[in-house]
CSV table of C-alpha atoms in Angstrom, one decimal:
chain,number,residue,atom,x,y,z
A,439,UNK,CA,7.0,-17.4,-9.9
A,440,UNK,CA,5.0,-18.4,-13.0
A,441,UNK,CA,2.4,-15.9,-14.1
A,442,UNK,CA,-1.2,-17.0,-15.0
A,443,UNK,CA,-0.9,-15.0,-18.1
A,444,UNK,CA,1.9,-13.1,-19.8
A,445,UNK,CA,-0.1,-10.0,-19.7
A,446,UNK,CA,-0.7,-10.3,-16.0
A,447,UNK,CA,2.5,-8.4,-15.3
A,448,UNK,CA,4.0,-10.9,-12.8
A,449,UNK,CA,7.8,-11.3,-12.9
A,450,UNK,CA,10.1,-13.7,-11.2
A,451,UNK,CA,11.6,-12.8,-7.8
A,452,UNK,CA,15.0,-11.3,-8.4
A,453,UNK,CA,16.4,-11.1,-4.9
A,454,UNK,CA,20.2,-10.6,-5.1
A,455,UNK,CA,20.9,-13.2,-2.4
A,456,UNK,CA,18.3,-15.8,-1.6
A,457,UNK,CA,18.8,-17.0,2.0
A,458,UNK,CA,19.2,-20.7,2.7
A,459,UNK,CA,16.5,-22.5,4.7
A,460,UNK,CA,18.8,-22.6,7.7
A,461,UNK,CA,19.5,-18.9,7.4
A,462,UNK,CA,15.8,-18.1,7.2
A,463,UNK,CA,15.1,-20.3,10.2
A,464,UNK,CA,17.7,-18.5,12.2
A,465,UNK,CA,16.3,-15.1,11.2
A,466,UNK,CA,12.7,-16.1,12.1
A,467,UNK,CA,13.7,-17.5,15.4
A,468,UNK,CA,15.7,-14.4,16.3
A,469,UNK,CA,12.7,-12.2,15.3
A,470,UNK,CA,10.2,-14.3,17.3
A,471,UNK,CA,12.3,-14.2,20.5
A,472,UNK,CA,12.8,-10.4,20.0
A,473,UNK,CA,9.1,-9.9,19.6
A,474,UNK,CA,8.1,-12.1,22.6
A,475,UNK,CA,10.7,-10.6,24.9
A,476,UNK,CA,11.2,-7.0,23.8
A,477,UNK,CA,8.3,-5.8,21.8
A,478,UNK,CA,6.4,-3.4,24.2
A,479,UNK,CA,3.4,-3.3,21.9
A,480,UNK,CA,2.9,-7.1,22.3
A,481,UNK,CA,1.1,-6.9,25.6
A,482,UNK,CA,-0.9,-9.5,27.5
A,483,UNK,CA,-4.0,-7.4,26.8
A,484,UNK,CA,-3.4,-7.8,23.0
A,485,UNK,CA,-3.8,-11.6,23.3
A,486,UNK,CA,-5.2,-13.8,21.9
A,487,UNK,CA,-3.8,-12.8,18.6
A,488,UNK,CA,-4.1,-14.7,15.3
A,489,UNK,CA,-0.8,-16.0,13.9
A,490,UNK,CA,-1.1,-13.9,10.8
A,491,UNK,CA,-1.4,-10.8,12.8
A,492,UNK,CA,1.4,-11.8,15.2
A,493,UNK,CA,3.6,-12.4,12.1
A,494,UNK,CA,2.9,-9.1,10.3
A,495,UNK,CA,2.7,-6.8,13.3
A,496,UNK,CA,5.4,-8.1,15.5
A,497,UNK,CA,7.7,-10.9,14.1
A,498,UNK,CA,8.5,-9.4,10.7
A,499,UNK,CA,9.2,-5.9,12.1
A,500,UNK,CA,11.4,-7.4,14.8
A,501,UNK,CA,13.8,-9.0,12.3
A,502,UNK,CA,17.4,-7.7,12.5
A,503,UNK,CA,17.9,-4.3,10.9
A,504,UNK,CA,19.2,-4.7,7.3
A,505,UNK,CA,17.8,-8.3,7.0
A,506,UNK,CA,15.4,-9.0,4.1
A,507,UNK,CA,11.7,-9.4,4.9
A,508,UNK,CA,11.0,-12.8,6.5
A,509,UNK,CA,9.4,-15.4,4.3
A,510,UNK,CA,7.8,-18.4,6.1
A,511,UNK,CA,7.6,-20.3,2.8
A,512,UNK,CA,11.4,-20.3,2.5
A,513,UNK,CA,11.9,-21.7,6.0
A,514,UNK,CA,11.7,-25.3,7.2
A,515,UNK,CA,8.3,-24.5,8.8
A,516,UNK,CA,6.7,-23.7,5.4
A,517,UNK,CA,3.4,-22.8,7.1
A,518,UNK,CA,2.4,-20.3,9.9
A,519,UNK,CA,0.6,-23.1,11.8
A,520,UNK,CA,3.9,-25.1,11.8
A,521,UNK,CA,5.9,-22.2,13.1
A,522,UNK,CA,3.4,-21.6,15.9
A,523,UNK,CA,3.5,-25.3,16.9
A,524,UNK,CA,7.3,-24.9,17.1
A,525,UNK,CA,6.9,-21.8,19.3
A,526,UNK,CA,4.5,-23.7,21.5
A,527,UNK,CA,6.7,-26.8,21.7
A,528,UNK,CA,9.7,-24.6,22.7
A,529,UNK,CA,7.6,-23.3,25.6
A,530,UNK,CA,8.0,-19.6,24.5
A,531,UNK,CA,4.3,-19.0,24.2
A,532,UNK,CA,1.0,-20.9,24.3
A,533,UNK,CA,-0.6,-21.3,20.9
A,534,UNK,CA,-4.0,-22.9,20.2
A,535,UNK,CA,-5.9,-23.8,17.1
A,536,UNK,CA,-9.5,-22.8,16.8
A,537,UNK,CA,-11.4,-26.0,16.0
A,538,UNK,CA,-14.0,-24.2,14.0
A,539,UNK,CA,-11.8,-21.9,11.8
A,540,UNK,CA,-8.7,-24.0,12.0
A,541,UNK,CA,-6.7,-20.8,12.7
A,542,UNK,CA,-3.9,-20.9,15.2
A,543,UNK,CA,-3.5,-18.0,17.6
A,544,UNK,CA,-1.0,-16.9,20.3
A,545,UNK,CA,-2.9,-17.0,23.5
A,546,UNK,CA,-0.2,-16.3,26.2
A,547,UNK,CA,3.5,-15.5,26.4
A,548,UNK,CA,5.8,-17.3,28.8
A,549,UNK,CA,7.8,-14.3,29.7
A,550,UNK,CA,9.8,-16.2,32.4
A,551,UNK,CA,11.2,-18.7,29.9
A,552,UNK,CA,15.0,-18.7,30.0
A,553,UNK,CA,15.2,-18.3,26.2
A,554,UNK,CA,13.2,-15.1,26.4
A,555,UNK,CA,14.9,-13.8,29.5
A,556,UNK,CA,18.4,-14.5,28.1
A,557,UNK,CA,17.7,-13.2,24.6
A,558,UNK,CA,20.2,-10.6,23.5
A,559,UNK,CA,18.3,-7.8,21.9
A,560,UNK,CA,19.2,-6.5,18.5
A,561,UNK,CA,18.4,-3.4,16.4
A,562,UNK,CA,15.2,-4.3,14.5
A,563,UNK,CA,14.0,-3.4,11.1
A,564,UNK,CA,11.3,-1.3,12.8
A,565,UNK,CA,14.0,0.5,14.8
A,566,UNK,CA,15.9,1.3,11.6
A,567,UNK,CA,12.8,2.6,9.9
A,568,UNK,CA,12.0,4.8,12.9
A,569,UNK,CA,15.5,6.2,12.9
A,570,UNK,CA,15.3,6.9,9.2
A,571,UNK,CA,11.9,8.6,9.6
A,572,UNK,CA,13.2,10.7,12.5
A,573,UNK,CA,16.2,11.8,10.4
A,574,UNK,CA,14.0,12.7,7.5
A,575,UNK,CA,11.7,14.6,9.8
A,576,UNK,CA,14.7,16.5,11.3
A,577,UNK,CA,16.0,17.3,7.9
A,578,UNK,CA,12.5,18.5,6.8
A,579,UNK,CA,12.2,20.7,9.9
A,580,UNK,CA,15.5,22.3,9.0
A,581,UNK,CA,14.3,23.3,5.6
A,582,UNK,CA,11.6,25.8,4.6
A,583,UNK,CA,8.1,24.1,5.0
A,584,UNK,CA,6.7,24.7,1.5
A,585,UNK,CA,3.1,23.9,2.5
A,586,UNK,CA,2.3,26.4,5.2
A,587,UNK,CA,1.7,30.2,5.4
A,588,UNK,CA,4.5,32.7,5.2
A,589,UNK,CA,7.2,30.0,5.0
A,590,UNK,CA,5.6,28.8,1.8
A,591,UNK,CA,5.8,32.3,0.3
A,592,UNK,CA,9.5,32.6,1.4
A,593,UNK,CA,10.2,29.2,-0.3
A,594,UNK,CA,8.5,30.2,-3.5
A,595,UNK,CA,10.4,33.5,-3.5
A,596,UNK,CA,13.7,31.7,-3.1
A,597,UNK,CA,12.9,29.3,-5.8
A,598,UNK,CA,13.0,26.3,-3.4
A,599,UNK,CA,11.6,23.1,-4.9
A,600,UNK,CA,9.1,21.1,-2.9
A,601,UNK,CA,10.2,17.9,-1.4
A,602,UNK,CA,9.8,14.8,-3.6
A,603,UNK,CA,6.4,13.1,-3.9
A,604,UNK,CA,6.2,9.3,-3.3
A,605,UNK,CA,3.1,7.3,-4.1
A,606,UNK,CA,2.8,3.8,-2.5
A,607,UNK,CA,-0.1,1.9,-4.1
A,608,UNK,CA,-1.3,-1.0,-2.1
A,609,UNK,CA,-4.3,-3.4,-2.1
A,610,UNK,CA,-6.3,-4.7,0.8
A,611,UNK,CA,-8.0,-8.1,0.4
A,612,UNK,CA,-11.8,-8.4,0.4
A,613,UNK,CA,-13.1,-10.5,3.2
A,614,UNK,CA,-14.3,-13.1,0.7
A,615,UNK,CA,-10.7,-13.9,-0.2
A,616,UNK,CA,-9.9,-15.1,3.4
A,617,UNK,CA,-10.2,-18.8,2.7
A,618,UNK,CA,-8.0,-18.7,-0.3
A,619,UNK,CA,-5.4,-16.7,1.5
A,620,UNK,CA,-5.4,-19.0,4.5
A,621,UNK,CA,-5.0,-22.0,2.2
A,622,UNK,CA,-1.6,-20.6,1.1
A,623,UNK,CA,-0.6,-19.1,4.5
A,624,UNK,CA,-0.9,-15.6,3.3
A,625,UNK,CA,-1.9,-12.8,5.8
A,626,UNK,CA,-5.5,-11.8,5.4
A,627,UNK,CA,-5.1,-8.3,6.9
A,628,UNK,CA,-2.0,-7.2,5.1
A,629,UNK,CA,-1.6,-4.6,2.3
A,630,UNK,CA,-0.1,-6.0,-0.9
A,631,UNK,CA,1.5,-4.4,-4.0
A,632,UNK,CA,-0.2,-5.1,-7.3
A,633,UNK,CA,2.4,-7.7,-8.2
A,634,UNK,CA,2.2,-9.4,-4.8
A,635,UNK,CA,-1.6,-9.5,-5.1
A,636,UNK,CA,-1.3,-11.2,-8.5
A,637,UNK,CA,1.2,-13.7,-7.1
A,638,UNK,CA,-1.2,-14.8,-4.5
A,639,UNK,CA,-3.7,-16.3,-7.0
A,640,UNK,CA,-0.9,-17.7,-9.1
A,641,UNK,CA,0.3,-19.6,-6.0
A,642,UNK,CA,-3.2,-20.8,-5.1
A,643,UNK,CA,-3.8,-22.2,-8.6
A,644,UNK,CA,-0.4,-23.9,-8.4
A,645,UNK,CA,-0.8,-25.4,-4.9
A,646,UNK,CA,-4.4,-26.7,-5.6
A,647,UNK,CA,-3.4,-28.0,-9.1
A,648,UNK,CA,-6.0,-25.9,-10.9
A,649,UNK,CA,-3.9,-25.1,-13.9
A,650,UNK,CA,-5.6,-26.4,-17.0
A,651,UNK,CA,-3.3,-25.2,-19.6
A,652,UNK,CA,-4.7,-22.0,-21.1
A,653,UNK,CA,-7.5,-21.9,-18.5
A,654,UNK,CA,-8.0,-22.3,-14.7
A,655,UNK,CA,-10.4,-24.8,-13.1
A,656,UNK,CA,-12.3,-23.0,-10.4
A,657,UNK,CA,-12.7,-25.0,-7.2
A,658,UNK,CA,-15.4,-23.9,-4.7
A,659,UNK,CA,-13.1,-21.7,-2.6
A,660,UNK,CA,-11.7,-19.8,-5.6
A,661,UNK,CA,-15.2,-19.5,-7.1
A,662,UNK,CA,-16.5,-18.0,-3.9
A,663,UNK,CA,-13.6,-15.6,-3.7
A,664,UNK,CA,-14.1,-14.3,-7.2
A,665,UNK,CA,-17.9,-14.2,-7.5
A,666,UNK,CA,-19.6,-14.3,-4.0
A,667,UNK,CA,-21.7,-11.2,-3.8
A,668,UNK,CA,-20.9,-10.3,-7.5
A,669,UNK,CA,-23.2,-12.7,-9.4
A,670,UNK,CA,-26.9,-12.2,-9.1
A,671,UNK,CA,-29.1,-14.8,-7.4
A,672,UNK,CA,-29.8,-17.6,-9.9
A,673,UNK,CA,-26.7,-17.0,-12.1
A,674,UNK,CA,-24.6,-20.0,-12.7
A,675,UNK,CA,-21.0,-20.0,-11.3
A,676,UNK,CA,-18.4,-20.7,-14.0
A,677,UNK,CA,-16.2,-23.8,-13.6
A,678,UNK,CA,-13.4,-22.6,-15.9
A,679,UNK,CA,-11.9,-19.2,-16.8
A,680,UNK,CA,-9.0,-18.0,-18.9
A,681,UNK,CA,-5.9,-17.2,-16.8
A,682,UNK,CA,-6.1,-13.5,-17.7
A,683,UNK,CA,-9.8,-13.3,-16.7
A,684,UNK,CA,-9.0,-15.0,-13.3
A,685,UNK,CA,-6.3,-12.4,-12.7
A,686,UNK,CA,-8.6,-9.5,-13.5
A,687,UNK,CA,-11.4,-10.9,-11.4
A,688,UNK,CA,-9.0,-11.6,-8.5
A,689,UNK,CA,-7.6,-8.0,-8.5
A,690,UNK,CA,-11.1,-6.6,-8.6
A,691,UNK,CA,-11.7,-8.2,-5.2
A,692,UNK,CA,-9.1,-6.0,-3.5
A,693,UNK,CA,-9.6,-2.5,-2.1
A,694,UNK,CA,-7.0,-0.1,-3.6
A,695,UNK,CA,-5.3,2.3,-1.2
A,696,UNK,CA,-2.6,4.8,-1.9
A,697,UNK,CA,-0.2,6.3,0.6
A,698,UNK,CA,0.8,9.8,-0.5
A,699,UNK,CA,4.2,10.8,1.0
A,700,UNK,CA,5.9,14.2,0.8
A,701,UNK,CA,8.8,14.9,3.2
A,702,UNK,CA,7.6,14.1,6.7
A,703,UNK,CA,3.9,14.2,5.7
A,704,UNK,CA,2.0,11.0,4.9
A,705,UNK,CA,-1.7,10.6,3.9
A,706,UNK,CA,-3.5,7.4,3.1
A,707,UNK,CA,-6.3,7.6,0.5
A,708,UNK,CA,-8.8,4.8,0.3
A,709,UNK,CA,-10.0,3.8,-3.2
A,710,UNK,CA,-8.4,5.0,-6.4
A,711,UNK,CA,-6.4,8.2,-6.2
A,712,UNK,CA,-8.2,11.0,-8.1
A,713,UNK,CA,-6.1,13.0,-10.6
A,714,UNK,CA,-5.4,16.7,-10.5
A,715,UNK,CA,-7.7,18.3,-12.9
A,716,UNK,CA,-6.4,21.1,-15.1
A,717,UNK,CA,-8.8,22.8,-17.5
A,718,UNK,CA,-9.2,26.0,-19.5
A,719,UNK,CA,-12.5,27.9,-19.3
A,720,UNK,CA,-14.1,31.3,-19.7
A,721,UNK,CA,-15.2,33.7,-17.0
A,722,UNK,CA,-16.9,37.0,-17.1
A,723,UNK,CA,-17.5,37.1,-20.8
A,724,UNK,CA,-14.3,36.5,-22.8
A,725,UNK,CA,-11.9,36.3,-19.9
A,726,UNK,CA,-9.8,33.1,-20.4
A,727,UNK,CA,-8.6,31.2,-17.4
A,728,UNK,CA,-7.0,27.9,-16.3
A,729,UNK,CA,-8.6,26.1,-13.3
A,730,UNK,CA,-6.6,23.6,-11.2
A,731,UNK,CA,-8.4,21.3,-8.7
A,732,UNK,CA,-7.6,18.2,-6.7
A,733,UNK,CA,-4.0,19.2,-5.8
A,734,UNK,CA,-4.6,18.7,-2.1
A,735,UNK,CA,-4.5,14.9,-2.6
A,736,UNK,CA,-0.9,15.2,-3.6
A,737,UNK,CA,0.0,17.3,-0.5
A,738,UNK,CA,0.2,20.5,-2.6
A,739,UNK,CA,-1.0,23.6,-0.8
A,740,UNK,CA,-3.4,25.6,-3.0
A,741,UNK,CA,-2.0,29.0,-1.9
A,742,UNK,CA,1.6,27.8,-2.6
A,743,UNK,CA,0.6,26.5,-6.0
A,744,UNK,CA,-1.0,29.8,-6.9
A,745,UNK,CA,2.2,31.6,-6.0
A,746,UNK,CA,4.3,29.2,-8.0
A,747,UNK,CA,2.1,29.4,-11.0
A,748,UNK,CA,2.0,33.2,-10.8
A,749,UNK,CA,5.8,33.3,-10.8
A,750,UNK,CA,6.4,30.7,-13.5
A,751,UNK,CA,3.6,31.8,-15.8
A,752,UNK,CA,4.1,35.5,-15.1
A,753,UNK,CA,0.3,35.9,-14.7
A,754,UNK,CA,-2.2,36.6,-12.0
A,755,UNK,CA,-3.4,33.7,-9.9
A,756,UNK,CA,-5.9,33.3,-7.1
A,757,UNK,CA,-7.5,30.6,-5.0
A,758,UNK,CA,-11.2,30.1,-4.1
A,759,UNK,CA,-13.5,27.6,-2.5
A,760,UNK,CA,-15.0,24.9,-4.6
A,761,UNK,CA,-18.8,24.8,-4.7
A,762,UNK,CA,-20.9,21.7,-3.7
A,763,UNK,CA,-21.4,19.7,-0.5
A,764,UNK,CA,-18.8,17.1,-1.6
A,765,UNK,CA,-16.2,19.8,-2.0
A,766,UNK,CA,-16.3,21.3,1.5
A,767,UNK,CA,-12.8,22.4,2.5
A,768,UNK,CA,-11.4,21.9,-1.1
A,769,UNK,CA,-10.1,24.8,-3.1
A,770,UNK,CA,-9.3,25.7,-6.7
A,771,UNK,CA,-6.4,27.6,-8.2
A,772,UNK,CA,-7.3,30.0,-11.0
A,773,UNK,CA,-4.6,31.4,-13.4
A,774,UNK,CA,-5.3,34.0,-16.0
A,775,UNK,CA,-5.0,32.8,-19.6
A,776,UNK,CA,-5.0,29.4,-21.2
A,777,UNK,CA,-2.0,27.6,-19.6
A,778,UNK,CA,-3.3,24.0,-19.5
A,779,UNK,CA,-0.1,22.4,-21.0
A,780,UNK,CA,2.3,24.5,-19.0
A,781,UNK,CA,0.4,23.9,-15.7
A,782,UNK,CA,0.5,20.1,-16.4
A,783,UNK,CA,4.2,20.3,-17.0
A,784,UNK,CA,4.8,22.3,-13.8
A,785,UNK,CA,2.8,19.7,-11.8
A,786,UNK,CA,4.9,16.9,-13.2
A,787,UNK,CA,8.3,18.5,-13.2
A,788,UNK,CA,8.1,20.8,-10.1
A,789,UNK,CA,5.7,18.9,-7.8
A,790,UNK,CA,6.5,15.3,-9.1
A,791,UNK,CA,2.9,14.4,-9.8
A,792,UNK,CA,3.0,11.5,-12.3
A,793,UNK,CA,1.5,12.4,-15.7
A,794,UNK,CA,-1.1,9.6,-15.4
A,795,UNK,CA,-2.5,11.5,-12.3
A,796,UNK,CA,-2.9,14.8,-14.2
A,797,UNK,CA,-6.1,15.1,-16.2
A,798,UNK,CA,-6.2,18.0,-18.7
A,799,UNK,CA,-9.1,19.5,-20.7
A,800,UNK,CA,-8.5,22.4,-23.0
A,801,UNK,CA,-12.1,23.6,-23.5
A,802,UNK,CA,-10.8,26.7,-25.3
A,803,UNK,CA,-9.1,24.5,-27.9
A,804,UNK,CA,-5.8,26.4,-27.8
A,805,UNK,CA,-7.3,29.9,-27.8
A,806,UNK,CA,-5.8,32.5,-25.5
A,807,UNK,CA,-2.7,30.4,-24.7
A,808,UNK,CA,-0.3,31.7,-22.1
A,809,UNK,CA,2.9,32.8,-23.9
């Protein structure tokens, strides 16, 4: 995949084994039959359902376990509409195109069709994910839970390290990107990684022939996607932009979301993930302290953090409620002495919080450092 700009951060797909068109067709057909005949969440009440939703919610998860994600572009169908026409022609389901939006939807499933009744079920990717999640949860349950009550104290006393932190940064398309995404048969309701989001506009520019060398020609659809609701009334819409500016404007039209995962606990945060704040300060005259806030976003229990810092810094630590309406339910951890650098290192090395998500401020400028 060619990038719009070298600085855009798009790299070529490096899949170890790229399936042939015939192999991808076979996988897709198997997944479609599995979804139509065995997926209990695909009920008659859930219909009609847009093809993009049918694909992302049912077909892709119903691919055989261990198989790579399905890619309609690498099949003989090429487009979602063509696949649904094939499904309709085979008699497995009724699929109709909306004359106004030109979107094809699955409107009914022919559950009595011999192909559906005789389909031999297989373990799906969704099944494998569920088994892995259950195993992880079972393993987690067998360990000390480092985030609750007395068990947290026992874990800290035994020197047990918290379970690894995993951050999954994804981007949800703005509604104004719908027409562009539909033009390249990309799901409009899916969550994309940063690289995948970049590749979408790269593909659109390529498919529509908008590459003008060092710049991109903006057609009406792309122009609306980038600027509708952004430019003020009366402002002229640009007709050309540099490739790097197109990429930046495109990414700005996505809503960032981050899934924070630690052990069996998962929390999805809308918008940019706020960093943990570590700062030194003074209280009660010349008493030097270090305040830590925002740790809850990374599934770190304040009480457990206070115990860990007290042990590792050999100093007194306490927790307290944060002031302000916006901080209801949030707490701060306060450690005696100036330990900004050490706390930041503990958050990174012990709790796995990436350094870019730890914001430090040494207001005491090194004075009263914890030894």
